[in-house]
Coordinates of C-alpha atoms and ligand atoms in Angstrom, one line a residue:
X19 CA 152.5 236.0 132.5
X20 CA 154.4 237.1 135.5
X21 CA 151.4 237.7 138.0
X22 CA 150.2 234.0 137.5
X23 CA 150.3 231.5 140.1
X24 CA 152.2 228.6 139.1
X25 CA 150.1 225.3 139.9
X26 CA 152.6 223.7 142.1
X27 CA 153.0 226.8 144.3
X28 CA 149.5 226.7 144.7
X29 CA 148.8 222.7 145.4
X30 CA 151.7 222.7 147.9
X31 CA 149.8 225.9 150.0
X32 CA 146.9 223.9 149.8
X33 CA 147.8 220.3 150.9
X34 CA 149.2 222.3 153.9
X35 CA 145.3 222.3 154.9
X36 CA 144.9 219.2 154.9
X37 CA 145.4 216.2 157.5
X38 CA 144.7 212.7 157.1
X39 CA 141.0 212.0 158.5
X40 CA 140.7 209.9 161.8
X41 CA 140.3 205.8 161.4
X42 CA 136.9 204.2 161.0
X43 CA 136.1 200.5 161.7
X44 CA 134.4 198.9 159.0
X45 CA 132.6 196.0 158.0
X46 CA 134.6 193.3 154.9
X47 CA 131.3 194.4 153.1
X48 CA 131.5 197.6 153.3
X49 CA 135.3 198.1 152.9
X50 CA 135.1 198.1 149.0
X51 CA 136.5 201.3 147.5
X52 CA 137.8 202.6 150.9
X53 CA 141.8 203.5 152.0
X54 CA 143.4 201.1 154.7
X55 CA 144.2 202.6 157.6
X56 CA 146.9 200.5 158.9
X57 CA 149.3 197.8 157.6
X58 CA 147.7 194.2 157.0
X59 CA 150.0 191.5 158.6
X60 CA 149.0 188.2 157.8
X61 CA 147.9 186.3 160.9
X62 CA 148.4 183.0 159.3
X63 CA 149.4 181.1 156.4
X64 CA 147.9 181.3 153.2
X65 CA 147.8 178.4 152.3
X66 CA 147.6 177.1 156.0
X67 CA 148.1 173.1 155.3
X68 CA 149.4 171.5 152.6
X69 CA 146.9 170.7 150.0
X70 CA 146.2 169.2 146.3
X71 CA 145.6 171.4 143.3
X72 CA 144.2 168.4 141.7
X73 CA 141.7 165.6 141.9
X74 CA 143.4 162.9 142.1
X75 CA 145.4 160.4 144.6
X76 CA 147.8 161.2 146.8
X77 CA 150.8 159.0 146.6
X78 CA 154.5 158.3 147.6
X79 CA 156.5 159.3 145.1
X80 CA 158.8 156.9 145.6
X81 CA 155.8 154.3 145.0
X82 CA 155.5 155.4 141.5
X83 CA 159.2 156.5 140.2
X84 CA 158.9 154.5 137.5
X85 CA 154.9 154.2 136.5
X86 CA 154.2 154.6 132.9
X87 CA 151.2 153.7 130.4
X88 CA 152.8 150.3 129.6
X89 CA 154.0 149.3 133.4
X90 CA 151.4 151.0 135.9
X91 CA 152.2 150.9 139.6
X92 CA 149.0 149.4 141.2
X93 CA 148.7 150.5 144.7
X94 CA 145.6 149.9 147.1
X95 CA 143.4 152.9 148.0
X96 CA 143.7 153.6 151.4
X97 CA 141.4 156.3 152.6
X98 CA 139.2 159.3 150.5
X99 CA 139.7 162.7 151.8
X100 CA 137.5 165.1 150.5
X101 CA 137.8 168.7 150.6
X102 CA 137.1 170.0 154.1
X103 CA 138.0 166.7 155.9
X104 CA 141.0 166.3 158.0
X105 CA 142.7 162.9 157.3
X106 CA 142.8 160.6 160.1
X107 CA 145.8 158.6 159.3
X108 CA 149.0 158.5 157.4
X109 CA 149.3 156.9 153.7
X110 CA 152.0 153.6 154.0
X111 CA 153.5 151.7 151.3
X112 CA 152.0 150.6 148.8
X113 CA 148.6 153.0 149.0
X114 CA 147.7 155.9 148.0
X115 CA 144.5 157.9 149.1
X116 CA 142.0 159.5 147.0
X117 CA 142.1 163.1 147.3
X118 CA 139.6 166.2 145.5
X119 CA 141.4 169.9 145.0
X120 CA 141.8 171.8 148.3
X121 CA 141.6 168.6 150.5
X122 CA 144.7 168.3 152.5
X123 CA 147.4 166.0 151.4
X124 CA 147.7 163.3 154.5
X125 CA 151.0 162.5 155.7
X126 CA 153.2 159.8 154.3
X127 CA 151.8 161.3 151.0
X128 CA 154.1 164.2 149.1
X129 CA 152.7 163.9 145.7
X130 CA 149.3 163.8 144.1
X131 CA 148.7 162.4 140.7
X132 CA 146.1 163.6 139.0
X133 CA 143.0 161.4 138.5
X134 CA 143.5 161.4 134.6
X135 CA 146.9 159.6 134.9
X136 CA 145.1 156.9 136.0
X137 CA 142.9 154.3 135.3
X138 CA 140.0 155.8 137.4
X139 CA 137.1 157.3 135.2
X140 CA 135.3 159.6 137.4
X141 CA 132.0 160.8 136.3
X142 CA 131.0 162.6 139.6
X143 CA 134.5 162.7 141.3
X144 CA 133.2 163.9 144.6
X145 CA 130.5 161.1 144.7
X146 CA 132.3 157.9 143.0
X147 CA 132.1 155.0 145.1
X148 CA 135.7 154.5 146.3
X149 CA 137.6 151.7 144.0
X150 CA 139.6 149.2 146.3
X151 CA 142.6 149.9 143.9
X152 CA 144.1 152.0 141.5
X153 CA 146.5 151.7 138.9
X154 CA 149.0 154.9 138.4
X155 CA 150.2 155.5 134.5
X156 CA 152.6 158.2 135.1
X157 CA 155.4 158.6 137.8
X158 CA 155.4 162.4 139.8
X159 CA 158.1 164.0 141.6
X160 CA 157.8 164.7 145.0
X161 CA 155.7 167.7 145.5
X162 CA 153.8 167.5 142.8
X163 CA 150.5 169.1 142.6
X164 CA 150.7 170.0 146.4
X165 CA 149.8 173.4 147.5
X166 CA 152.1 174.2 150.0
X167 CA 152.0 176.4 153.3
X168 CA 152.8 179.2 153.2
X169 CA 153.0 179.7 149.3
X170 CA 150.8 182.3 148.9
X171 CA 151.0 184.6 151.9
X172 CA 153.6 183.7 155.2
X173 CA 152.1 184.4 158.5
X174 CA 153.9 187.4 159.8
X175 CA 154.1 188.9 156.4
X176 CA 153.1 192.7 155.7
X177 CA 150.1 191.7 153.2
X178 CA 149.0 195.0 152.6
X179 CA 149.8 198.6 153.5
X180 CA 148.0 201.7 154.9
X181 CA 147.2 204.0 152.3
X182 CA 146.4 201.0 150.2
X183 CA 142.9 201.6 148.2
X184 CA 141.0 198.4 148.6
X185 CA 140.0 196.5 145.2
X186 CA 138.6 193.3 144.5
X187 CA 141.6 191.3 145.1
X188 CA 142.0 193.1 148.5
X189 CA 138.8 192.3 149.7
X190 CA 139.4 188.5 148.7
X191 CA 143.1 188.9 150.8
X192 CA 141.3 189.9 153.6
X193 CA 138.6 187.9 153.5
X194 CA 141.1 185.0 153.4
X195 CA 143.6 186.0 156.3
X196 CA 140.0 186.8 158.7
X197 CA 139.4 190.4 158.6
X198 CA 135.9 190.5 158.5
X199 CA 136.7 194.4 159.8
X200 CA 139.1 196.3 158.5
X201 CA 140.4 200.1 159.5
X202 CA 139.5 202.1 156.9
X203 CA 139.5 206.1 157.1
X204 CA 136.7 207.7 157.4
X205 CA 136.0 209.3 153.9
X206 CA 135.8 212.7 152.9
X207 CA 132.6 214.3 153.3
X208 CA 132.9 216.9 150.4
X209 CA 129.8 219.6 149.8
X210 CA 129.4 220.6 146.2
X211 CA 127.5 223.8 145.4
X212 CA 126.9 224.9 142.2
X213 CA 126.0 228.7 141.0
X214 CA 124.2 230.8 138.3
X215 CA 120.6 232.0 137.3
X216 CA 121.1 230.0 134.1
X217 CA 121.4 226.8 135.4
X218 CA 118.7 224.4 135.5
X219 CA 118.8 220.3 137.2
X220 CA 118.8 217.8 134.7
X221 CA 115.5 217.0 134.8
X222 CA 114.0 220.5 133.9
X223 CA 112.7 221.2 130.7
X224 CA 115.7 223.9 128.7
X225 CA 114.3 227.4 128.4
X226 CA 115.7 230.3 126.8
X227 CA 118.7 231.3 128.1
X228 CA 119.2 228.5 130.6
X229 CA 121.7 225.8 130.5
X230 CA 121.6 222.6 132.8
X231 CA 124.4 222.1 135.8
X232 CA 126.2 219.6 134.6
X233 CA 129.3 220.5 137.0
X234 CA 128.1 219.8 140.9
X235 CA 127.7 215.8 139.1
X236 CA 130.4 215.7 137.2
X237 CA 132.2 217.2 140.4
X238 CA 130.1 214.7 143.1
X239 CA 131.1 211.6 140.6
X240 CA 134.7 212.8 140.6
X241 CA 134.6 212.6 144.4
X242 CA 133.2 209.5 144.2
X243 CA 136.2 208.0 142.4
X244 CA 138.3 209.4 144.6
X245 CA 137.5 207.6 147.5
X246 CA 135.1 210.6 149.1
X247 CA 131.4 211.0 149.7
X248 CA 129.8 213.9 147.8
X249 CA 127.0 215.9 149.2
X250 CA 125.5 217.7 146.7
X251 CA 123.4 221.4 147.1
X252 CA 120.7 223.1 145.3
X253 CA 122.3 225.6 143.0
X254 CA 122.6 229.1 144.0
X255 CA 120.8 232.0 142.4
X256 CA 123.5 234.7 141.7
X257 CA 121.6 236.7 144.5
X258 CA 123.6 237.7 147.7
X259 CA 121.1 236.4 150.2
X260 CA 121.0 232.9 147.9
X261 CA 124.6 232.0 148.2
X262 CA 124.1 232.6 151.9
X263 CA 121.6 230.7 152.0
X264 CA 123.2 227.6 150.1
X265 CA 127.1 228.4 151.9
X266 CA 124.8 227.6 154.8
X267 CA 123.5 224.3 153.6
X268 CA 126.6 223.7 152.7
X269 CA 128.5 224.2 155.9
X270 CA 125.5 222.2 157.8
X271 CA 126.4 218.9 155.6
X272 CA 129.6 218.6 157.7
X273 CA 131.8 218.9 155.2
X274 CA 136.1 218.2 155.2
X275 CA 136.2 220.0 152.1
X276 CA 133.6 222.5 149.9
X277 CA 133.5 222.8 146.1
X278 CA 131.4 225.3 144.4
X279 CA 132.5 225.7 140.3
X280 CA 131.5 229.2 138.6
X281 CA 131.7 232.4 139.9
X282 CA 135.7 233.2 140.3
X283 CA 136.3 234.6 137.2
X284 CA 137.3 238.7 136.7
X285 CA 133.5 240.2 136.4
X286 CA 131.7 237.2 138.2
X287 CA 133.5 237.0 141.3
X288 CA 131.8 239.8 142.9
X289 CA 128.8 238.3 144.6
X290 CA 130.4 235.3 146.0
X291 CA 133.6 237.4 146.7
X292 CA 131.2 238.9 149.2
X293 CA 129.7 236.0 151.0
X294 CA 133.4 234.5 151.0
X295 CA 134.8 237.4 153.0
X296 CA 131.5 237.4 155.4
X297 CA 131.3 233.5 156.5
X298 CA 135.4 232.4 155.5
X299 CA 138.6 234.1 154.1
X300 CA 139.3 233.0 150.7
X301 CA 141.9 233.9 148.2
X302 CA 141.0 234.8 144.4
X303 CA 144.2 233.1 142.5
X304 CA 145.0 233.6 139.0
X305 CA 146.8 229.8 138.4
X306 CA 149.7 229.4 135.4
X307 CA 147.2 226.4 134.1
X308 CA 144.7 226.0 131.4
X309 CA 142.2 225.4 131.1
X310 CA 141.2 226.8 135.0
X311 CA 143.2 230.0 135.3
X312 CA 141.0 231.5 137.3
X313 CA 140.6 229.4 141.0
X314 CA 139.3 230.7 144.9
X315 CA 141.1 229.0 147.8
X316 CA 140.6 229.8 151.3
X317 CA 138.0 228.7 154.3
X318 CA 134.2 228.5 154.2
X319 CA 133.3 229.0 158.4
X320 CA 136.8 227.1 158.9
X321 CA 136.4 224.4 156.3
X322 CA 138.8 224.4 153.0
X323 CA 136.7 226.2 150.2
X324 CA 137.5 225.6 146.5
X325 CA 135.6 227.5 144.1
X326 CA 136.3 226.3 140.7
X327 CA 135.7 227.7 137.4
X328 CA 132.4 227.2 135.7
X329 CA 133.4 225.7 132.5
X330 CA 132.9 222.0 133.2
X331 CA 136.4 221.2 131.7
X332 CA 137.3 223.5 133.7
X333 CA 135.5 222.6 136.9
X334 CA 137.1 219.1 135.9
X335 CA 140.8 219.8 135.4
X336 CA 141.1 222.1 138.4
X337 CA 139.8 219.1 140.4
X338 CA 142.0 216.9 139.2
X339 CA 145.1 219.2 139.5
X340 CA 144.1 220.6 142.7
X341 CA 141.3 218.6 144.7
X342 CA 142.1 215.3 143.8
X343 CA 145.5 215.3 145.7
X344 CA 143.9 216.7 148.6
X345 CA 141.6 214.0 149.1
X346 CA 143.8 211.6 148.6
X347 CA 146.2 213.4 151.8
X348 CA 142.6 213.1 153.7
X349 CA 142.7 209.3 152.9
X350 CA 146.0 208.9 153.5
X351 CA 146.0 207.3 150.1
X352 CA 148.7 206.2 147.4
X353 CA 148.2 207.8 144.2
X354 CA 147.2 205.2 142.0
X355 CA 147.1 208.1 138.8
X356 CA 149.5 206.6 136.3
X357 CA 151.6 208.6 134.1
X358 CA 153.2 208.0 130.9
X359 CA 154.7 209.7 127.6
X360 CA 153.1 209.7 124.6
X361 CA 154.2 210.9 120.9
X362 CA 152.5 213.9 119.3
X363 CA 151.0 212.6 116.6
X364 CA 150.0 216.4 115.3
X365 CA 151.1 219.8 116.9
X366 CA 149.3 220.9 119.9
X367 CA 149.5 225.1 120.2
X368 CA 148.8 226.4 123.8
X369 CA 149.7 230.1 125.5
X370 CA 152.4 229.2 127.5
X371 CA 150.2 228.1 130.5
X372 CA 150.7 224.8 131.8
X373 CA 148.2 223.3 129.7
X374 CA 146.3 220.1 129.8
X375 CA 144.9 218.9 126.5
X376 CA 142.9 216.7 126.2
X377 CA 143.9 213.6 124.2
X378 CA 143.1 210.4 122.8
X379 CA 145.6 207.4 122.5
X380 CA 146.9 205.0 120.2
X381 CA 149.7 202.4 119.4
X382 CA 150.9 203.4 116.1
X383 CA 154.5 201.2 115.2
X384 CA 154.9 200.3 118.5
X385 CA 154.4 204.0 120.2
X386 CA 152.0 205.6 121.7
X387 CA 150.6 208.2 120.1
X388 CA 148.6 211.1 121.5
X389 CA 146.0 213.3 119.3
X390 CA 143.4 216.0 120.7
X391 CA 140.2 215.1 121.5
X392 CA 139.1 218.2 119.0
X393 CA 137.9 220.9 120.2
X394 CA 139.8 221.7 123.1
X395 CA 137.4 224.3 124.4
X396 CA 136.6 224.6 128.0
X397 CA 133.2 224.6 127.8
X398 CA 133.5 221.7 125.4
X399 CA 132.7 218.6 127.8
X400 CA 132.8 216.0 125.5
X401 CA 136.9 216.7 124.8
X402 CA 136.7 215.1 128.4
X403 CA 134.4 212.2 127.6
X404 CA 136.7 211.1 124.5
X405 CA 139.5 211.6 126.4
X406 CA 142.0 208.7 127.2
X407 CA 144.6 210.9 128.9
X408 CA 145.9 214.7 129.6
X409 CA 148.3 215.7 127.7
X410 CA 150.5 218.0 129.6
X411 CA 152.5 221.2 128.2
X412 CA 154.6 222.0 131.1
X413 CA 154.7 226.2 131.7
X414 CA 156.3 228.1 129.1
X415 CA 155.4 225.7 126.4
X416 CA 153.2 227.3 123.2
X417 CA 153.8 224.4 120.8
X418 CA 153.8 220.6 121.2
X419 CA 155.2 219.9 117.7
X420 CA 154.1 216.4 116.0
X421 CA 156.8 214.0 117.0
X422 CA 157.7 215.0 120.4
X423 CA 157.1 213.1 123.3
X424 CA 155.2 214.8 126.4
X425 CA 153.8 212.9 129.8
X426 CA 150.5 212.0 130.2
X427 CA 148.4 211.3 132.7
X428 CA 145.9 208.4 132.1
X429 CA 142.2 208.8 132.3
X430 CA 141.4 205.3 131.3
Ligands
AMP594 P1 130.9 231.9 135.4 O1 132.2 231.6 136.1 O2 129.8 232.0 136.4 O3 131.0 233.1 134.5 O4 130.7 230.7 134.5 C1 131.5 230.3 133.4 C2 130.8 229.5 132.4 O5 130.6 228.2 133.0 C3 129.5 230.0 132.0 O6 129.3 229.7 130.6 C4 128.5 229.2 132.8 O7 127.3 229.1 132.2 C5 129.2 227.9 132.9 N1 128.8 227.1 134.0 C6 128.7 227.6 135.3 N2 128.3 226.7 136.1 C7 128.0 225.6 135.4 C8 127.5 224.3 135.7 N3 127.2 224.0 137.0 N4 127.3 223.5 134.8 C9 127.6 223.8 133.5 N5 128.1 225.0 133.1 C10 128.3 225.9 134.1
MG595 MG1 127.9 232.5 136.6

C-alpha cells in the first residue's frame, strides 16, 4: 500500500506543467464552447432605453388612476410607435400613444397598459389602422409594464469573467452588449495515440483475437468536452519502430498535451518504456486510485505525455482525475464539475485505493441515493455509460456500507 502514489501528490506535480495557453481572437460564431480570456464589461446598458413589455398604449398614469370596466378613461391617441422607431414627440394630457413590445416608451408616458385592458381588439396589432381614441378599463401604476435602463445589465458592469466557459446564454450576452469578437484561448491541441496488436478501428470486421479501440474516441470525445481539440493517431503496433513511428506523428500534430492509454502496466510497459526514454523522460507511477493504478507522466520531445491505462474505464477515470484538470489550467477555465453526496443505497467494497465507482442516482424519500452501475470492472465500459456519477471512496476506505453518505461527482 505504502509504495502507491497518492492521486493528489500526483495531480499537483502535474498541473505544475502546465500554463494557461496564449489568447486567441475569435469570431461570436465561433466562440461557442470556448474559455473567455478576459473579463466582459458591459459597454452599455441592457436594456439601453426605456421600453414596453407589452402591446399596448402608453399612458400617464395619473390619466388613468381611477379607470375601471364600469368608468373608462377615454383619452385620444396621439402617435403609434412601433418597435424600432424613435418617438418624435412627448405624450400630453389627455393622450396616450400606441405602443408594440420592445418599442420605446416616449416621454411624458411612464406606464403602458396593456392592449387587452382596453377596448381596442387588435387582430394584427402591428398593422391595425390607428383608432383616433381609446378607452382604458383598468388604472396602472407608474412604471408599469416599462422595461427600464439598465435592468438587465448596467453599463460598466463586470458581465462575465475570464475563465468563464461560454454557453448559450453567453453567446446571447455578448451578442447583446456588441461583441461580435470575443478573446477566447486558444484551445488545447491534445494528440491521442492508442496501442496494441489486438486493436482494430471501428469499422474493421472483429477477427480472432482482436478487439476494437474504443479508447483514443472515447479519450478525443472527452477532450472535446473539455474545451480541447483532439487529434487522433493510427494505433500503434506493439513493435519498437511502430511506436516511433506514431510518437512521431504524434509530436508533428503540435500538440499542448499527448495521451496514449495501454501499455503502462507491470509486463506491458516495456516497449513504450523504451521509446519514452529515447524521444522524452517519463515517469512510470503506481497511483493510490482505482480503477487506473497504473499511470506514465513525463515529456514526449518536451510536450506533457500521459500514458493511460488500457482498460477504457480506466483510460476514462484517469482522464478525468488527472487530464481533465490540466486542460482546464490550459484554458484558464472554472471547473464547472459539480459535486454532491449521495446515500449508499447498498455496500460498496473496494481495496483501500481511492476508488471511483461507478454509480447510478435516485431520489428515494427525499435523498439521493447512489447504487453501482453493476459490474464495476475496468474493462467493463458500459458501468461508464449507465453511470450518473462517481462515487468516491476516499484512500483507506474498503467498505461503503448501505446508509452512508459519500461525495460524488456528477456525470450527468
Ligand atoms: P495493456 O495495458 O496494453 O495491457 O492493456 C490493458 C487492457 O486494455 C487490455 O485488455 C487491452 O486489450 C485493453 N485495451 C488497450 N487499449 C485499448 C483500446 N484502445 N481500446 C479498448 N481496449 C483497450
Ligand atoms: Mg497492450
Amino acid at each position: 500500500m505504502s509504495e502507491l502514489l497518492s492521486v493528489d501528490i500526483a495531480l499537483d506535480r502535474i498541473l505544475g506543467d502546465m500554463n494557461r495557453l496564449p489568447v486567441q481572437e475569435t469570431t461570436l460564431d465561433g466562440a461557442y464552447g470556448r474559455t473567455l480570456a478576459e473579463d466582459i464589461v458591459a459597454r452599455h446598458d441592457i436594456p439601453s432605453f426605456a421600453n414596453s413589455s407589452m402591446d399596448g398604449f402608453a399612458v400617464r398614469s395619473d390619466d388613468v388612476a381611477s379607470a375601471t370596466p364600469e368608468s373608462p378613461i377615454a383619452l385620444t391617441v396621439s402617435m403609434d410607435i412601433p418597435a424600432g422607431s424613435a418617438p418624435d414627440r412627448a405624450v400630453r394630457q389627455g393622450e396616450a400613444a400606441r405602443i408594440m413590445t420592445g418599442a420605446p416608451i416616449p416621454d411624458g408616458a411612464d406606464a403602458v397598459v396593456p392592449v387587452e385592458q382596453t377596448d381596442v381588439n387588435w387582430r394584427d396589432t402591428a398593422h391595425a389602422p390607428l383608432s383616433d381614441r381609446v378607452q382604458i378599463y383598468k388604472a396602472a401604476t407608474r412604471g408599469a409594464n416599462v422595461r427600464y435602463p439598465g435592468e438587465d445589465v448596467r453599463s460598466g458592469q463586470r458581465v462575465l469573467l475570464a475563465g468563464t466557459r461560454i454557453r448559450p446564454a453567453e453567446i446571447g450576452v455578448l451578442a447583446g452588449l456588441g461583441f461580435a469578437h470575443v478573446a477566447c484561448v486558444r484551445p488545447p491541441r491534445v494528440a491521442i495515440l492508442s496501442g496494441g496488436d489486438e486493436l482494430l478501428a471501428p469499422d474493421e470486421p472483429l477477427a480472432p483475437g482482436k478487439i476494437r479501440d474504443m479508447n483514443s474516441y472515447a479519450l478525443a470525445a472527452l477532450v472535446q468536452e473539455n474545451g480541447g481539440i483532439p487529434v487522433r493517431i493510427p494505433t500503434a503496433k506493439d513493435d519498437l519502430d511502430d511506436i516511433r513511428l506514431r510518437f512521431h506523428e504524434a509530436l508533428a500534430a503540435q500538440p499542448d498535451i499527448i495521451i496514449s492509454s495501454a501499455g503502462v502496466s507491470v509486463g506491458t510497459a516495456d516497449l513504450i518504456r523504451i521509446v519514452l526514454e529515447e524521444m522524452g523522460s517519463v515517469g512510470f507511477w503506481k497511483i493510490n486510485l482505482r480503477p487506473g493504478k497504473p499511470l506514465a507522466y513525463g515529456n514526449l520531445g518536451g510536450i506533457p505525455f500521459f500514458g493511460l491505462p488500457g482498460n477504457p474505464v480506466s483510460a476514462m477515470i484517469t482522464f478525468d482525475v488527472f487530464v481533465r484538470p490540466c486542460l482546464l489550467k490550459l484554458l484558464g477555465a472554472h471547473d464547472l464539475t459539480q459535486t454532491t453526496e449521495a446515500m449508499v443505497g447498498e455496500d460498496i467494497r473496494s481495496d483501500g485505493r481511492r476508488t471511483y465507482a461507478r454509480v447510478k442516482l435516485s431520489h428515494e424519500n427525499g435523498k439521493l441515493v447512489a447504487r453501482t452501475t453493476g459490474t464495476q470492472s475496468s474493462s467493463a465500459i458500459t458501468s461508464m455509460v449507465l453511470a450518473d456519477g462517481l462515487l468516491i471512496m476516499p484512500e483507506g476506505t474498503t467498505l461503503a456500507t448501505a446508509g452512508q453518505t459519500y461525495p460524488v461527482r456528477i456525470l450527468r
